[in-house]
Coordinates of C-alpha atoms in Angstrom, one line a residue:
M288 CA 63.4 69.2 95.8
N289 CA 66.5 68.2 93.8
S290 CA 69.8 70.2 93.8
T291 CA 73.3 70.2 91.7
M292 CA 76.6 72.0 91.8
E293 CA 78.8 73.3 89.2
K294 CA 82.1 74.5 90.2
V295 CA 82.7 77.9 88.9
S296 CA 86.3 78.7 90.5
S297 CA 88.1 77.6 93.6
N298 CA 86.0 79.9 95.6
K299 CA 82.6 80.1 93.8
V300 CA 79.9 77.4 92.7
K301 CA 76.5 77.6 90.7
L302 CA 73.8 76.0 92.4
R303 CA 70.8 74.5 90.1
M304 CA 67.4 73.9 92.5
E305 CA 64.5 72.5 91.5
L306 CA 61.1 72.3 93.6
D307 CA 58.5 70.2 91.8
A308 CA 55.4 71.8 90.3
E309 CA 53.0 70.1 93.5
A310 CA 55.0 71.7 96.2
F311 CA 55.7 75.6 94.1
E312 CA 51.5 74.9 93.7
Q313 CA 51.0 75.1 97.6
A314 CA 53.6 78.0 97.7
M315 CA 51.1 79.7 95.2
Q316 CA 48.1 79.1 97.3
K317 CA 49.7 80.2 100.7
A318 CA 50.6 83.6 98.6
Y319 CA 46.8 83.9 97.5
L320 CA 45.7 83.5 101.2
K321 CA 48.4 85.9 102.2
L322 CA 48.2 88.8 99.4
R323 CA 44.2 88.6 98.8
G324 CA 43.0 91.2 101.2
R325 CA 45.0 93.6 99.4
I326 CA 43.9 93.2 95.9
N327 CA 40.7 95.0 94.3
V328 CA 38.0 92.9 92.3
P329 CA 34.9 94.5 91.2
G330 CA 31.8 93.1 92.6
F331 CA 33.9 91.4 95.4
R332 CA 34.6 92.5 99.1
K333 CA 38.6 92.8 99.9
G334 CA 39.9 89.3 100.5
K335 CA 36.8 87.4 98.9
A336 CA 37.5 87.3 95.5
P337 CA 38.7 83.7 94.1
R338 CA 42.3 83.0 93.1
K339 CA 41.4 82.1 89.7
L340 CA 39.4 85.3 89.1
I341 CA 42.2 87.2 90.2
E342 CA 45.0 85.5 87.9
R343 CA 42.7 86.0 85.2
M344 CA 42.7 89.9 85.9
Y345 CA 46.1 90.2 86.9
G346 CA 48.0 87.1 85.6
E347 CA 49.1 84.5 88.3
S348 CA 52.4 86.1 88.2
I349 CA 50.8 88.5 91.1
F350 CA 51.6 85.7 93.2
Y351 CA 55.1 84.7 92.1
E352 CA 56.8 86.9 94.4
E353 CA 55.5 86.1 97.4
A354 CA 55.4 82.1 96.5
F355 CA 59.3 82.6 95.7
D356 CA 59.8 84.0 98.8
E357 CA 58.1 81.3 100.7
V358 CA 59.9 78.4 99.2
F359 CA 63.1 79.7 98.3
P360 CA 64.8 79.9 101.8
G361 CA 64.3 76.5 102.4
M362 CA 65.1 75.6 99.2
Y363 CA 68.4 77.1 99.3
E364 CA 69.2 75.7 102.7
E365 CA 68.3 72.0 101.6
A366 CA 70.6 72.6 98.8
V367 CA 73.5 73.7 100.9
K368 CA 73.1 71.0 103.2
A369 CA 72.7 68.3 100.5
L370 CA 75.9 69.4 98.6
D371 CA 77.7 70.0 101.4
I372 CA 79.0 73.6 101.1
E373 CA 79.9 76.2 103.1
P374 CA 78.5 79.3 101.5
V375 CA 80.5 83.0 102.6
G376 CA 77.6 85.2 101.0
Q377 CA 74.2 85.7 99.6
P378 CA 73.9 83.9 96.0
D379 CA 73.4 85.9 92.9
V380 CA 69.8 84.3 92.0
D381 CA 68.5 83.8 88.8
I382 CA 64.8 82.0 88.2
E383 CA 64.7 79.6 84.9
T384 CA 61.1 78.5 85.1
I385 CA 58.2 79.7 87.5
G386 CA 54.4 79.0 87.6
G387 CA 52.5 77.8 84.8
G388 CA 52.2 74.3 86.3
Q389 CA 55.7 73.9 86.2
A390 CA 58.6 73.0 88.6
L391 CA 60.6 76.0 89.7
V392 CA 63.9 76.0 88.9
V393 CA 66.3 78.3 90.3
T394 CA 69.9 78.6 89.7
G395 CA 72.4 80.6 91.7
E396 CA 76.0 81.7 92.3
V397 CA 77.3 81.8 95.6
Y398 CA 80.9 82.4 96.9
V399 CA 82.1 79.6 99.2
K400 CA 85.2 79.0 101.5
P401 CA 87.9 78.7 99.1
E402 CA 90.0 76.0 98.8
V403 CA 93.6 76.0 100.5
T404 CA 96.6 74.4 98.9
L405 CA 99.1 74.4 101.6
G406 CA 102.8 75.0 100.8
Q407 CA 105.4 74.4 103.6
Y408 CA 104.1 75.0 106.7
K409 CA 106.4 72.8 109.1
G410 CA 109.7 73.4 109.7
L411 CA 109.3 77.3 108.8
D412 CA 112.4 79.2 109.3
V413 CA 111.3 82.1 111.4
Q414 CA 113.2 83.7 114.5
R415 CA 111.5 84.4 117.8
E416 CA 112.3 87.9 119.0
D417 CA 114.5 88.2 122.0
D418 CA 112.7 88.5 125.0
T419 CA 115.4 89.5 127.8
V420 CA 114.5 92.0 130.3
D421 CA 117.8 93.8 130.9
D422 CA 118.8 96.3 133.8
E423 CA 118.3 99.3 132.0
A424 CA 114.4 98.1 131.3
V425 CA 114.0 97.7 135.0
E426 CA 115.0 101.4 135.8
Q427 CA 113.1 102.8 132.8
E428 CA 109.8 101.3 134.8
I429 CA 110.7 102.4 138.0
G430 CA 111.5 105.8 136.5
R431 CA 108.0 106.3 135.3
V432 CA 106.8 104.9 138.7
R433 CA 109.0 107.8 140.1
Q434 CA 107.7 110.5 137.7
R435 CA 103.9 109.2 138.5
N436 CA 104.6 109.8 142.1
A437 CA 106.7 113.2 142.0
R438 CA 105.5 116.4 143.8
E439 CA 105.2 119.8 142.3
E440 CA 106.9 122.7 143.3
E441 CA 106.7 126.3 142.8
V442 CA 109.7 127.9 141.5
T443 CA 110.1 131.8 142.1
D444 CA 113.7 132.5 141.9
R445 CA 115.3 131.3 138.5
A446 CA 114.1 131.4 135.0
V447 CA 112.4 128.5 133.1
Q448 CA 114.5 125.3 132.4
D449 CA 114.2 122.3 130.7
D450 CA 111.6 120.0 132.3
D451 CA 109.6 122.8 134.1
I452 CA 106.4 122.9 133.8
V453 CA 105.6 126.0 132.8
N454 CA 102.1 127.6 133.2
L455 CA 101.7 130.2 130.2
D456 CA 99.3 132.4 127.8
Y457 CA 100.1 132.5 124.3
A458 CA 98.5 133.9 120.8
G459 CA 99.5 133.1 117.5
T460 CA 99.5 134.6 114.3
V461 CA 100.2 133.8 110.7
D462 CA 100.9 136.4 108.3
G463 CA 99.7 139.0 111.0
E464 CA 96.7 137.1 111.1
A465 CA 95.0 135.0 114.5
F466 CA 94.2 131.3 113.6
E467 CA 91.9 129.0 115.4
G468 CA 93.2 127.2 118.3
G469 CA 96.2 129.4 118.5
T470 CA 95.1 131.5 121.7
A471 CA 95.2 130.4 125.1
Q472 CA 95.2 131.6 128.5
G473 CA 96.7 129.3 131.6
Q474 CA 98.2 126.6 129.5
S475 CA 100.5 124.2 131.1
L476 CA 103.6 123.0 129.5
T477 CA 106.2 120.7 130.0
I478 CA 109.5 122.0 128.7
G479 CA 111.1 119.5 126.3
S480 CA 108.0 117.2 126.0
G481 CA 107.7 118.1 122.6
Q482 CA 103.8 118.6 123.1
F483 CA 104.3 122.4 120.9
I484 CA 105.5 123.1 117.3
P485 CA 109.5 122.2 116.8
G486 CA 111.0 125.3 118.5
F487 CA 108.4 126.7 120.7
E488 CA 109.6 125.1 124.1
E489 CA 113.4 125.7 123.4
Q490 CA 113.1 129.3 122.8
M491 CA 110.9 129.6 126.4
V492 CA 114.1 128.3 128.2
G493 CA 115.6 131.4 130.2
M494 CA 112.5 133.3 130.5
Q495 CA 111.4 134.8 133.8
I496 CA 108.0 134.7 135.3
G497 CA 106.2 137.9 133.9
E498 CA 108.3 137.7 131.0
E499 CA 106.5 138.6 127.7
R500 CA 108.4 137.3 124.5
D501 CA 107.2 136.8 120.7
I502 CA 108.6 133.2 119.6
H503 CA 108.9 132.6 116.0
V504 CA 108.3 128.9 114.5
R505 CA 107.5 127.3 111.2
F506 CA 104.5 124.9 111.2
P507 CA 105.6 121.5 110.3
D508 CA 105.0 120.9 106.3
E509 CA 102.9 117.3 107.4
Y510 CA 100.5 119.3 110.2
H511 CA 97.2 117.9 110.7
A512 CA 95.3 121.5 110.1
E513 CA 95.9 122.0 106.1
A514 CA 95.7 125.9 106.1
L515 CA 98.5 125.9 108.6
K516 CA 101.1 123.0 107.1
G517 CA 104.6 124.6 106.6
K518 CA 103.3 128.0 107.4
D519 CA 105.6 130.6 109.8
A520 CA 104.4 131.9 113.0
V521 CA 104.7 134.1 115.4
F522 CA 103.6 133.3 119.0
H523 CA 103.4 136.3 121.8
V524 CA 103.9 134.2 125.1
K525 CA 103.6 135.3 128.9
V526 CA 105.2 133.2 131.6
N527 CA 102.8 133.3 134.4
G528 CA 104.4 130.5 136.9
I529 CA 106.9 128.1 136.7
R530 CA 106.7 124.6 138.8
T531 CA 109.6 121.8 138.9
R532 CA 109.0 118.2 139.9
E533 CA 110.4 116.7 142.8
L534 CA 111.0 113.1 142.6
P535 CA 111.2 110.7 145.4
E536 CA 113.9 109.3 146.9
L537 CA 114.6 105.6 145.4
D538 CA 114.9 103.9 148.7
D539 CA 112.9 100.9 150.8
E540 CA 110.3 103.7 151.7
F541 CA 109.9 104.4 147.8
A542 CA 109.2 100.5 147.8
K543 CA 106.4 100.7 150.7
D544 CA 104.7 103.6 149.4
V545 CA 104.2 102.5 145.7
S546 CA 104.1 98.6 146.1
E547 CA 103.4 95.9 148.5
F548 CA 107.1 95.4 149.4
D549 CA 109.1 96.2 152.1
T550 CA 112.5 96.7 150.0
L551 CA 113.5 98.2 146.9
D552 CA 115.4 95.0 146.0
E553 CA 111.9 93.0 146.5
Y554 CA 110.0 95.8 144.3
K555 CA 112.6 95.5 141.6
A556 CA 112.5 91.8 141.6
D557 CA 108.8 92.2 141.0
I558 CA 109.3 94.8 138.3
R559 CA 111.8 92.5 136.6
A560 CA 109.4 89.3 136.8
K561 CA 106.4 91.3 135.4
L562 CA 108.3 92.5 132.5
E563 CA 110.1 89.3 131.5
A564 CA 106.4 87.8 131.6
E565 CA 105.1 90.6 129.2
A566 CA 107.9 90.3 126.9
A567 CA 107.4 86.7 126.9
R568 CA 103.9 87.0 125.6
R569 CA 105.1 89.8 123.2
A570 CA 107.6 87.3 121.6
D571 CA 105.4 84.3 121.3
A572 CA 102.8 86.6 119.8
Q573 CA 105.4 88.0 117.7
F574 CA 106.6 84.5 116.6
E575 CA 103.4 83.0 116.3
N576 CA 102.4 85.7 113.5
A577 CA 105.5 85.3 111.6
L578 CA 104.9 81.6 111.5
V579 CA 101.4 82.1 110.2
D580 CA 102.6 84.8 107.7
A581 CA 104.9 81.9 106.8
A582 CA 102.5 79.8 106.2
V583 CA 100.4 81.9 104.6
K584 CA 102.7 83.2 102.0
N585 CA 103.5 79.3 101.4
A586 CA 100.0 78.2 100.6
E587 CA 97.6 79.2 97.7
M588 CA 94.0 80.4 97.9
E589 CA 91.5 82.7 96.5
V590 CA 89.6 85.0 99.1
P591 CA 86.2 85.5 98.4
P592 CA 85.6 88.9 98.6
P593 CA 82.4 88.7 101.2
M594 CA 84.7 87.1 103.4
I595 CA 86.9 90.0 103.6
E596 CA 84.0 92.4 104.2
R597 CA 82.9 90.3 107.0
Q598 CA 86.3 90.8 108.6
I599 CA 85.8 94.6 107.9
D600 CA 82.7 94.5 109.7
V601 CA 84.3 92.8 112.8
M602 CA 86.7 95.6 112.8
V603 CA 84.5 98.7 112.4
R604 CA 82.3 97.0 115.1
D605 CA 85.1 96.7 117.9
M606 CA 86.7 100.1 116.9
G607 CA 83.0 101.4 117.3
M608 CA 83.1 99.7 120.9
R609 CA 86.7 100.8 121.8
L610 CA 85.2 104.6 120.9
A611 CA 82.0 103.9 123.2
Y612 CA 84.5 102.9 126.1
Q613 CA 85.7 106.3 125.7
G614 CA 82.7 108.0 125.4
M615 CA 82.9 108.7 121.7
R616 CA 80.4 107.6 119.2
L617 CA 81.7 106.0 115.7
E618 CA 79.9 108.9 113.8
D619 CA 81.4 111.7 115.9
F620 CA 85.0 110.1 115.1
L621 CA 84.3 109.9 111.7
K622 CA 83.1 113.2 111.4
Y623 CA 86.0 115.0 113.5
T624 CA 88.6 112.7 111.5
G625 CA 87.0 114.3 108.2
Q626 CA 86.6 110.4 107.1
T627 CA 83.5 108.5 105.4
M628 CA 83.0 105.3 106.5
D629 CA 84.2 103.9 103.1
D630 CA 87.3 105.5 103.6
M631 CA 87.8 103.8 106.9
R632 CA 86.8 100.5 105.5
G633 CA 89.4 101.0 102.8
Q634 CA 92.1 101.2 105.7
Y635 CA 91.0 98.1 107.2
R636 CA 90.9 96.2 103.9
E637 CA 94.8 95.0 103.4
E638 CA 94.6 94.2 107.0
A639 CA 91.1 92.2 107.2
E640 CA 92.6 90.3 103.8
K641 CA 95.5 89.2 105.8
R642 CA 93.6 88.2 108.9
V643 CA 91.1 85.9 106.8
R644 CA 94.1 84.4 104.6
G645 CA 95.8 83.3 108.0
E646 CA 92.4 81.6 109.3
L647 CA 92.0 79.7 106.3
V648 CA 95.5 78.5 106.6
L649 CA 95.3 77.4 110.1
E650 CA 91.7 75.5 109.7
A651 CA 93.6 74.1 106.6
I652 CA 96.3 72.9 109.1
R653 CA 94.3 71.7 111.6
K654 CA 92.2 69.4 108.9
A655 CA 95.7 68.3 107.0
E656 CA 97.2 67.4 111.0
G657 CA 94.0 66.2 112.6
V658 CA 94.3 68.6 115.1
E659 CA 91.4 68.6 118.0
P660 CA 91.5 70.8 121.1
T661 CA 92.3 68.8 124.0
E662 CA 90.3 69.1 127.6
E663 CA 93.1 71.0 129.0
G664 CA 93.3 73.1 125.9
V665 CA 89.9 74.4 126.2
N666 CA 90.0 74.9 130.2
D667 CA 93.0 76.8 129.4
V668 CA 90.9 79.2 127.2
V669 CA 87.9 79.0 129.8
A670 CA 90.4 80.1 132.7
R671 CA 91.9 83.1 130.5
Y672 CA 88.2 84.4 129.3
A673 CA 87.0 83.9 133.0
S674 CA 90.1 85.9 134.7
Q675 CA 89.6 88.8 131.9
S676 CA 85.7 89.4 133.4
G677 CA 87.0 89.0 136.8
Q678 CA 84.9 85.4 137.4
E679 CA 86.1 81.9 138.6
A680 CA 86.5 79.8 135.6
E681 CA 83.6 77.1 136.8
A682 CA 80.9 80.0 137.5
F683 CA 82.0 81.5 133.5
R684 CA 81.6 78.3 132.1
Q685 CA 78.4 77.7 133.8
S686 CA 77.1 81.1 132.0
L687 CA 78.5 80.3 128.4
T688 CA 75.6 79.6 126.0
E689 CA 76.3 76.7 123.6
E690 CA 77.4 79.0 120.6
Q691 CA 79.8 80.4 123.1
M692 CA 81.2 77.4 124.4
R693 CA 81.7 76.5 120.7
Y694 CA 83.9 79.5 120.0
I695 CA 86.1 78.8 122.8
T696 CA 86.7 75.4 121.8
E697 CA 87.5 76.6 118.4
D698 CA 90.1 79.1 119.9
A699 CA 91.4 76.3 121.5
A700 CA 91.7 74.5 118.4
T701 CA 93.7 77.2 116.7
I702 CA 96.0 77.6 119.8
A703 CA 96.9 73.7 119.4
V704 CA 97.2 74.4 115.7
L705 CA 100.0 77.6 116.8
D706 CA 101.4 75.3 119.3
L707 CA 102.4 72.8 116.4
L708 CA 103.7 75.3 114.0
K709 CA 106.0 76.4 117.0
K710 CA 107.2 73.3 118.0
E711 CA 107.7 72.6 114.3
A712 CA 109.9 75.8 113.2
K713 CA 113.3 75.5 112.6
K714 CA 114.2 77.8 115.2
A715 CA 111.8 77.6 117.9
E716 CA 112.7 78.7 121.6

């Protein structure tokens, strides 16, 4: 089989593949053997008619499609290997000659991984975000823990105040008509949480237990329900009960109750260490993303549409998995949000192209710099994935397939390229 290639653009080539007549004749014979049982020839039982007779009656083209399907995958695979290209989509095939004792000649245009012309990627002027953790951040985290461990107590001797948890009934109307979702009994609402329409919670302050009141509000212009956007509404509200949250004292006993530490100071130090580690991870991720964005901006490439579509496929699949963990199917999510699959894919398109461009630039830098992952780098990635799956590193490594190990090695190589960009950046810390 002979093959040649013509460059159409920076991301597309045209292949010409030629299979000699003898090889195609063998494919025609296989096609005859496979199809003869389906062809009616008067005077012959199905499957018994000679090939030449069938071809005289129906034309030899009756076997072309099957014969082509027999040989083309191998022709294409051989051409891709011989011409050393990396297709990123299926070829658009055109048959030039077929049958009649001739060689099979096929042409096909196909998108390939594009050439990337790198611009500046060393000495990039990118600032890493500050990852300092101040006392206020520590106090806020402790405050959240206190809120989670607060006790709720009934209030019977006063009116509704900010931060109270109110049990209420309500019935809403617009232009005197009830609307879907506007009525509920025994609803729990924290005053000041912003859970309800603006103005609703503020008007409940001062209400007594058992009191009923009409609350006048206006739905936001950007409200999710089209029929209610910007509409004036009246809610008839009744307060059934009031509870308040009693926060635990901030002392050593609190630290013992919520952590493995004996003192509040030890607990605070642990919180600070964890916040600092998380802040450093966020700052590193931001710094890496900014460096890649800058390198992509300085590079030139023409991204093939199939690469973007393939990345969108990955993003849709990831979304489906996240929804599955929450007990929801992707199809149901689309239905509830009034979207189609095309809508979702369209929303992902810009981010998908950005990811593809980043991957292509990182790969080009890796080639330009001759970056290869170290054994230590691979081990670090293995340990990270093992930790995420709750396994020991060595046991996790033994469970990996060859393909999974290649993925991890590529991951380590990408990390090595990112380390190079960070090291060479003007303002790397």
